[in-house]
PDB file of C-alpha atoms in Angstrom:
ATOM      1  CA  MET F 119     -11.439  -1.140 -10.327  1.00  0.00           C
ATOM      2  CA  PRO F 120     -10.102  -4.230 -11.871  1.00  0.00           C
ATOM      3  CA  GLY F 121     -12.102  -7.508 -11.574  1.00  0.00           C
ATOM      4  CA  PRO F 122     -15.603  -8.740 -12.388  1.00  0.00           C
ATOM      5  CA  ARG F 123     -18.903  -6.863 -12.335  1.00  0.00           C
ATOM      6  CA  LEU F 124     -20.801  -6.911  -8.986  1.00  0.00           C
ATOM      7  CA  PHE F 125     -23.829  -9.235  -9.127  1.00  0.00           C
ATOM      8  CA  GLY F 126     -24.532  -9.845  -5.505  1.00  0.00           C
ATOM      9  CA  SER F 127     -22.996  -9.877  -2.036  1.00  0.00           C
ATOM     10  CA  ILE F 128     -22.996 -12.030   1.149  1.00  0.00           C
ATOM     11  CA  TRP F 129     -22.026 -10.633   4.488  1.00  0.00           C
ATOM     12  CA  PRO F 130     -21.230 -13.038   7.354  1.00  0.00           C
ATOM     13  CA  TRP F 131     -22.310 -12.185  10.828  1.00  0.00           C
ATOM     14  CA  PRO F 132     -19.924  -9.743  12.653  1.00  0.00           C
ATOM     15  CA  GLY F 133     -17.039 -11.768  14.058  1.00  0.00           C
ATOM     16  CA  SER F 134     -15.973 -14.443  11.606  1.00  0.00           C
ATOM     17  CA  GLY F 135     -17.429 -16.367   8.726  1.00  0.00           C
ATOM     18  CA  LYS F 136     -16.551 -19.111   6.281  1.00  0.00           C
ATOM     19  CA  ILE F 137     -18.111 -18.978   2.892  1.00  0.00           C
ATOM     20  CA  ARG F 138     -17.163 -20.770  -0.282  1.00  0.00           C
ATOM     21  CA  LEU F 139     -18.572 -20.073  -3.728  1.00  0.00           C
ATOM     22  CA  GLY F 140     -18.757 -23.058  -6.074  1.00  0.00           C
ATOM     23  CA  ARG F 141     -20.874 -25.451  -7.866  1.00  0.00           C
ATOM     24  CA  GLY F 142     -23.883 -26.381  -5.801  1.00  0.00           C
ATOM     25  CA  ALA F 143     -23.001 -24.121  -2.918  1.00  0.00           C
ATOM     26  CA  THR F 144     -25.968 -23.110  -0.913  1.00  0.00           C
ATOM     27  CA  GLY F 145     -27.011 -19.499  -1.558  1.00  0.00           C
ATOM     28  CA  SER F 146     -24.227 -18.794  -3.980  1.00  0.00           C
ATOM     29  CA  ARG F 147     -25.940 -18.943  -7.263  1.00  0.00           C
ATOM     30  CA  GLY F 148     -25.321 -15.715  -9.212  1.00  0.00           C
ATOM     31  CA  VAL F 149     -23.110 -14.234  -6.412  1.00  0.00           C
ATOM     32  CA  GLU F 150     -19.577 -13.165  -7.396  1.00  0.00           C
ATOM     33  CA  HIS F 151     -18.809 -10.729  -4.559  1.00  0.00           C
ATOM     34  CA  LEU F 152     -18.163 -11.817  -0.926  1.00  0.00           C
ATOM     35  CA  SER F 153     -17.498  -9.341   1.919  1.00  0.00           C
ATOM     36  CA  GLY F 154     -16.351 -10.376   5.322  1.00  0.00           C
ATOM     37  CA  GLY F 155     -16.874  -8.828   8.751  1.00  0.00           C
ATOM     38  CA  ALA F 156     -14.655  -7.514  11.558  1.00  0.00           C
ATOM     39  CA  GLY F 157     -13.234 -10.972  12.538  1.00  0.00           C
ATOM     40  CA  GLY F 158     -11.200 -13.566  10.834  1.00  0.00           C
ATOM     41  CA  ASP F 159     -13.048 -14.565   7.672  1.00  0.00           C
ATOM     42  CA  ARG F 160     -12.466 -17.427   5.195  1.00  0.00           C
ATOM     43  CA  LEU F 161     -13.759 -16.561   1.808  1.00  0.00           C
ATOM     44  CA  ALA F 162     -13.251 -18.729  -1.328  1.00  0.00           C
ATOM     45  CA  GLY F 163     -14.274 -18.083  -4.840  1.00  0.00           C
ATOM     46  CA  GLY F 164     -15.599 -20.398  -7.483  1.00  0.00           C
ATOM     47  CA  ARG F 165     -15.017 -20.930 -11.144  1.00  0.00           C
ATOM     48  CA  THR F 166     -15.832 -17.449 -12.301  1.00  0.00           C
ATOM     49  CA  ALA F 167     -14.160 -14.043 -11.576  1.00  0.00           C
ATOM     50  CA  ASN F 168     -14.787 -13.157  -8.011  1.00  0.00           C
ATOM     51  CA  ILE F 169     -14.322 -10.076  -5.713  1.00  0.00           C
ATOM     52  CA  LEU F 170     -13.417 -11.224  -2.225  1.00  0.00           C
ATOM     53  CA  SER F 171     -13.188  -8.496   0.531  1.00  0.00           C
ATOM     54  CA  GLY F 172     -11.990  -9.526   3.968  1.00  0.00           C
ATOM     55  CA  ASP F 173     -12.340  -6.102   5.793  1.00  0.00           C
ATOM     56  CA  ALA F 174     -10.725  -6.074   9.282  1.00  0.00           C
ATOM     57  CA  GLY F 175      -9.407  -9.143  10.895  1.00  0.00           C
ATOM     58  CA  ASP F 176      -6.921 -11.899   9.921  1.00  0.00           C
ATOM     59  CA  ASP F 177      -8.605 -13.225   6.796  1.00  0.00           C
ATOM     60  CA  LEU F 178      -8.020 -16.070   4.328  1.00  0.00           C
ATOM     61  CA  LEU F 179      -9.083 -15.218   0.770  1.00  0.00           C
ATOM     62  CA  GLN F 180      -8.878 -17.856  -1.924  1.00  0.00           C
ATOM     63  CA  GLY F 181      -9.749 -16.925  -5.425  1.00  0.00           C
ATOM     64  CA  ARG F 182      -9.425 -20.409  -6.918  1.00  0.00           C
ATOM     65  CA  GLU F 183     -10.372 -20.281 -10.614  1.00  0.00           C
ATOM     66  CA  GLY F 184     -11.070 -17.181 -12.590  1.00  0.00           C
ATOM     67  CA  ALA F 185      -9.597 -13.610 -12.651  1.00  0.00           C
ATOM     68  CA  ASP F 186     -10.165 -12.665  -9.043  1.00  0.00           C
ATOM     69  CA  THR F 187      -9.840  -9.470  -7.035  1.00  0.00           C
ATOM     70  CA  LEU F 188      -8.692  -9.994  -3.442  1.00  0.00           C
ATOM     71  CA  ILE F 189      -9.035  -7.106  -0.944  1.00  0.00           C
ATOM     72  CA  GLY F 190      -7.622  -8.130   2.391  1.00  0.00           C
ATOM     73  CA  GLY F 191      -8.032  -4.829   4.374  1.00  0.00           C
ATOM     74  CA  ALA F 192      -6.480  -4.435   7.757  1.00  0.00           C
ATOM     75  CA  GLY F 193      -5.034  -7.452   9.627  1.00  0.00           C
ATOM     76  CA  ASN F 194      -2.641 -10.226   8.787  1.00  0.00           C
ATOM     77  CA  ASP F 195      -4.176 -11.815   5.669  1.00  0.00           C
ATOM     78  CA  ILE F 196      -3.506 -14.632   3.425  1.00  0.00           C
ATOM     79  CA  LEU F 197      -4.321 -13.768  -0.266  1.00  0.00           C
ATOM     80  CA  SER F 198      -4.261 -16.784  -2.609  1.00  0.00           C
ATOM     81  CA  GLY F 199      -5.262 -16.056  -6.190  1.00  0.00           C
ATOM     82  CA  GLY F 200      -5.226 -19.542  -7.567  1.00  0.00           C
ATOM     83  CA  ALA F 201      -5.633 -20.072 -11.276  1.00  0.00           C
ATOM     84  CA  GLY F 202      -6.281 -17.027 -13.468  1.00  0.00           C
ATOM     85  CA  ASN F 203      -4.915 -13.537 -13.649  1.00  0.00           C
ATOM     86  CA  ASP F 204      -5.589 -12.155 -10.137  1.00  0.00           C
ATOM     87  CA  TRP F 205      -5.348  -8.778  -8.293  1.00  0.00           C
ATOM     88  CA  ALA F 206      -4.482  -7.831  -4.776  1.00  0.00           C
ATOM     89  CA  VAL F 207      -6.102  -4.506  -4.043  1.00  0.00           C
ATOM     90  CA  TYR F 208      -4.983  -2.237  -1.155  1.00  0.00           C
ATOM     91  CA  ARG F 209      -6.846   0.923  -0.024  1.00  0.00           C
ATOM     92  CA  GLY F 210      -6.139   3.756   2.302  1.00  0.00           C
ATOM     93  CA  GLY F 211      -3.238   6.219   2.825  1.00  0.00           C
ATOM     94  CA  ALA F 212      -0.615   3.980   4.521  1.00  0.00           C
ATOM     95  CA  ALA F 213       2.640   3.542   2.636  1.00  0.00           C
ATOM     96  CA  LEU F 214       2.669   0.038   1.253  1.00  0.00           C
ATOM     97  CA  ARG F 215       5.639  -2.292   0.728  1.00  0.00           C
ATOM     98  CA  ILE F 216       4.684  -5.259  -1.259  1.00  0.00           C
ATOM     99  CA  ASP F 217       6.934  -7.718  -3.156  1.00  0.00           C
ATOM    100  CA  LEU F 218       5.257 -10.460  -5.243  1.00  0.00           C
ATOM    101  CA  ARG F 219       8.580 -12.403  -5.260  1.00  0.00           C
ATOM    102  CA  LEU F 220       7.999 -13.195  -1.579  1.00  0.00           C
ATOM    103  CA  THR F 221       5.804 -16.156  -0.683  1.00  0.00           C
ATOM    104  CA  THR F 222       6.127 -15.725   3.008  1.00  0.00           C
ATOM    105  CA  ALA F 223       4.551 -13.153   5.393  1.00  0.00           C
ATOM    106  CA  GLN F 224       5.646  -9.600   4.671  1.00  0.00           C
ATOM    107  CA  ALA F 225       4.918  -6.339   6.361  1.00  0.00           C
ATOM    108  CA  THR F 226       2.773  -4.571   3.649  1.00  0.00           C
ATOM    109  CA  GLY F 227       1.747  -1.557   5.646  1.00  0.00           C
ATOM    110  CA  GLN F 228      -1.696  -2.959   6.314  1.00  0.00           C
ATOM    111  CA  GLY F 229      -0.501  -5.986   8.386  1.00  0.00           C
ATOM    112  CA  ARG F 230       1.683  -8.981   7.734  1.00  0.00           C
ATOM    113  CA  ASP F 231       0.194 -10.573   4.629  1.00  0.00           C
ATOM    114  CA  VAL F 232       1.023 -13.687   2.576  1.00  0.00           C
ATOM    115  CA  LEU F 233       0.421 -13.355  -1.170  1.00  0.00           C
ATOM    116  CA  SER F 234       0.569 -16.377  -3.460  1.00  0.00           C
ATOM    117  CA  SER F 235      -0.521 -16.892  -7.137  1.00  0.00           C
ATOM    118  CA  VAL F 236      -1.267 -13.105  -7.338  1.00  0.00           C
ATOM    119  CA  GLU F 237      -0.068 -11.469 -10.595  1.00  0.00           C
ATOM    120  CA  ASN F 238      -1.221  -7.802 -10.098  1.00  0.00           C
ATOM    121  CA  LEU F 239      -1.059  -5.121  -7.413  1.00  0.00           C
ATOM    122  CA  TRP F 240      -3.358  -2.032  -6.885  1.00  0.00           C
ATOM    123  CA  GLY F 241      -1.792   0.437  -4.520  1.00  0.00           C
ATOM    124  CA  GLY F 242      -3.482   3.067  -2.301  1.00  0.00           C
ATOM    125  CA  ALA F 243      -3.059   6.796  -1.663  1.00  0.00           C
ATOM    126  CA  GLY F 244       0.337   6.678   0.093  1.00  0.00           C
ATOM    127  CA  ALA F 245       3.901   6.505  -1.178  1.00  0.00           C
ATOM    128  CA  ASP F 246       3.898   2.775  -2.176  1.00  0.00           C
ATOM    129  CA  ALA F 247       6.745   0.484  -3.213  1.00  0.00           C
ATOM    130  CA  LEU F 248       5.304  -2.372  -5.357  1.00  0.00           C
ATOM    131  CA  ALA F 249       7.418  -5.089  -7.004  1.00  0.00           C
ATOM    132  CA  GLY F 250       6.482  -7.842  -9.405  1.00  0.00           C
ATOM    133  CA  ASN F 251       7.961 -11.245 -10.068  1.00  0.00           C
ATOM    134  CA  ALA F 252       8.702 -13.508 -12.990  1.00  0.00           C
ATOM    135  CA  ALA F 253       5.127 -13.358 -14.251  1.00  0.00           C
ATOM    136  CA  ASP F 254       3.542 -10.687 -16.450  1.00  0.00           C
ATOM    137  CA  ASN F 255       2.497  -8.188 -13.744  1.00  0.00           C
ATOM    138  CA  ARG F 256       0.380  -5.109 -13.696  1.00  0.00           C
ATOM    139  CA  LEU F 257       1.270  -2.639 -10.943  1.00  0.00           C
ATOM    140  CA  LEU F 258      -0.830   0.409 -10.258  1.00  0.00           C
ATOM    141  CA  GLY F 259       0.528   3.042  -7.937  1.00  0.00           C
ATOM    142  CA  GLN F 260      -2.544   5.311  -7.827  1.00  0.00           C
ATOM    143  CA  ASP F 261      -1.950   8.346  -5.553  1.00  0.00           C
ATOM    144  CA  GLY F 262       1.241   9.235  -3.825  1.00  0.00           C
ATOM    145  CA  ALA F 263       4.923   9.212  -4.817  1.00  0.00           C
ATOM    146  CA  ASP F 264       5.203   5.471  -5.767  1.00  0.00           C
ATOM    147  CA  SER F 265       8.045   3.211  -6.683  1.00  0.00           C
ATOM    148  CA  LEU F 266       7.137   0.338  -9.071  1.00  0.00           C
ATOM    149  CA  PHE F 267       9.566  -2.404 -10.060  1.00  0.00           C
ATOM    150  CA  GLY F 268       8.545  -4.893 -12.671  1.00  0.00           C
ATOM    151  CA  PHE F 269      11.606  -7.253 -12.634  1.00  0.00           C
ATOM    152  CA  ASP F 270      11.073 -10.243 -15.029  1.00  0.00           C
ATOM    153  CA  GLY F 271       8.065 -10.702 -17.266  1.00  0.00           C
ATOM    154  CA  ASN F 272       6.243  -8.416 -19.747  1.00  0.00           C
ATOM    155  CA  ASP F 273       4.803  -5.937 -17.223  1.00  0.00           C
ATOM    156  CA  ARG F 274       2.570  -2.868 -17.221  1.00  0.00           C
ATOM    157  CA  LEU F 275       3.573  -0.221 -14.637  1.00  0.00           C
ATOM    158  CA  GLN F 276       1.312   2.733 -14.140  1.00  0.00           C
ATOM    159  CA  GLY F 277       2.267   5.378 -11.592  1.00  0.00           C
ATOM    160  CA  GLY F 278      -0.916   7.469 -11.376  1.00  0.00           C
ATOM    161  CA  ASN F 279      -0.848  10.784  -9.534  1.00  0.00           C
ATOM    162  CA  GLY F 280       2.397  11.896  -7.837  1.00  0.00           C
ATOM    163  CA  ASN F 281       6.067  11.888  -8.609  1.00  0.00           C
ATOM    164  CA  ASP F 282       6.718   8.217  -9.283  1.00  0.00           C
ATOM    165  CA  LEU F 283       9.628   5.939 -10.148  1.00  0.00           C
ATOM    166  CA  LEU F 284       8.851   3.174 -12.653  1.00  0.00           C
ATOM    167  CA  SER F 285      11.615   0.592 -13.253  1.00  0.00           C
ATOM    168  CA  ALA F 286      10.905  -2.000 -15.965  1.00  0.00           C
ATOM    169  CA  GLY F 287      13.506  -4.720 -15.388  1.00  0.00           C
ATOM    170  CA  ARG F 288      13.711  -7.497 -17.994  1.00  0.00           C
ATOM    171  CA  GLY F 289      10.926  -8.280 -20.504  1.00  0.00           C
ATOM    172  CA  ASN F 290       8.935  -6.132 -22.924  1.00  0.00           C
ATOM    173  CA  ASP F 291       7.267  -3.598 -20.513  1.00  0.00           C
ATOM    174  CA  LEU F 292       4.913  -0.683 -20.733  1.00  0.00           C
ATOM    175  CA  LEU F 293       5.619   2.250 -18.376  1.00  0.00           C
ATOM    176  CA  LEU F 294       2.926   4.914 -17.856  1.00  0.00           C
ATOM    177  CA  GLY F 295       3.954   7.724 -15.641  1.00  0.00           C
ATOM    178  CA  GLY F 296       0.661   9.655 -15.247  1.00  0.00           C
ATOM    179  CA  ASP F 297       0.404  13.029 -13.516  1.00  0.00           C
ATOM    180  CA  GLY F 298       3.505  14.325 -11.665  1.00  0.00           C
ATOM    181  CA  ASN F 299       7.216  14.535 -12.397  1.00  0.00           C
ATOM    182  CA  ASP F 300       8.044  10.888 -13.052  1.00  0.00           C
ATOM    183  CA  HIS F 301      11.240   8.813 -13.542  1.00  0.00           C
ATOM    184  CA  LEU F 302      10.704   6.074 -16.102  1.00  0.00           C
ATOM    185  CA  ARG F 303      13.515   3.515 -16.203  1.00  0.00           C
ATOM    186  CA  ALA F 304      13.426   1.269 -19.209  1.00  0.00           C
ATOM    187  CA  GLY F 305      15.115  -2.132 -19.162  1.00  0.00           C
ATOM    188  CA  PRO F 306      16.932  -4.323 -21.701  1.00  0.00           C
ATOM    189  CA  GLY F 307      13.715  -5.458 -23.467  1.00  0.00           C
ATOM    190  CA  ARG F 308      11.496  -3.787 -26.058  1.00  0.00           C
ATOM    191  CA  ASP F 309       9.901  -1.317 -23.619  1.00  0.00           C
ATOM    192  CA  GLN F 310       7.383   1.507 -24.218  1.00  0.00           C
ATOM    193  CA  THR F 311       7.277   4.662 -22.063  1.00  0.00           C
ATOM    194  CA  THR F 312       4.736   7.422 -21.682  1.00  0.00           C
ATOM    195  CA  GLY F 313       5.461  10.197 -19.246  1.00  0.00           C
ATOM    196  CA  GLY F 314       2.093  11.967 -19.046  1.00  0.00           C
ATOM    197  CA  SER F 315       1.727  15.473 -17.602  1.00  0.00           C
ATOM    198  CA  GLY F 316       4.650  16.885 -15.592  1.00  0.00           C
ATOM    199  CA  PHE F 317       8.375  17.077 -16.208  1.00  0.00           C
ATOM    200  CA  ASP F 318       9.315  13.377 -16.738  1.00  0.00           C
ATOM    201  CA  THR F 319      12.681  11.662 -17.110  1.00  0.00           C
ATOM    202  CA  VAL F 320      13.159   8.631 -19.316  1.00  0.00           C
ATOM    203  CA  GLU F 321      16.218   6.461 -18.747  1.00  0.00           C
ATOM    204  CA  LEU F 322      17.018   3.775 -21.326  1.00  0.00           C
ATOM    205  CA  THR F 323      19.233   0.901 -20.335  1.00  0.00           C
ATOM    206  CA  GLY F 324      21.343  -1.227 -22.810  1.00  0.00           C
ATOM    207  CA  PRO F 325      21.497  -5.023 -22.945  1.00  0.00           C
ATOM    208  CA  GLY F 326      24.470  -5.251 -20.530  1.00  0.00           C
ATOM    209  CA  GLY F 327      22.699  -3.081 -17.935  1.00  0.00           C
ATOM    210  CA  GLU F 328      24.511   0.110 -18.863  1.00  0.00           C
ATOM    211  CA  THR F 329      22.574   3.429 -19.290  1.00  0.00           C
ATOM    212  CA  ALA F 330      22.329   3.790 -23.089  1.00  0.00           C
ATOM    213  CA  PHE F 331      20.278   7.023 -23.151  1.00  0.00           C
ATOM    214  CA  ARG F 332      18.836   9.372 -20.601  1.00  0.00           C
ATOM    215  CA  TRP F 333      16.231  12.124 -21.433  1.00  0.00           C
ATOM    216  CA  PRO F 334      16.019  15.015 -20.702  1.00  0.00           C
TER     217      PRO F 334
END
């Protein structure tokens, strides 16, 4: 899993909790992992790389500084990465629909979540549709027949298991199909494609958006 090593954990009482990691915070020394309960939790990271897990309920997760991993879980969550290269991680078999270009609430398949200052997405076991934005994104489909769209930026798209569609967009992108019969659609930049196992299709697009080459 992306993110920092696990050094310790704090669990609020069932219901709701509010915990912030930071300089001089009571009980937070050496703790980089916070896990919420079944209610609406407010968890905030500090200056290092944190893992914040909201579990059920309508949670507010704020990574602040550092390369953070935010796991909202079920419910209508707000995931704010802050500074650093941050991940939003989704688990389970529901089909996800997540677009990092949106800054308002969106139906993700696990509630209506708001994502801001998040650069990377980690999908679940369903047929997910994950879209990046103008930043340099990493999109991991994991299991299921996933559709990954990089759009702008120098992106890394990794399908995982299943018959996936990987679409690079602009920028110099890396497309990794993984297992299954994948369709890898390169863009106008200097892209690299690796199909993996299965019968894969690579589509190369010219600078004007036309299809310059298609294999096989």
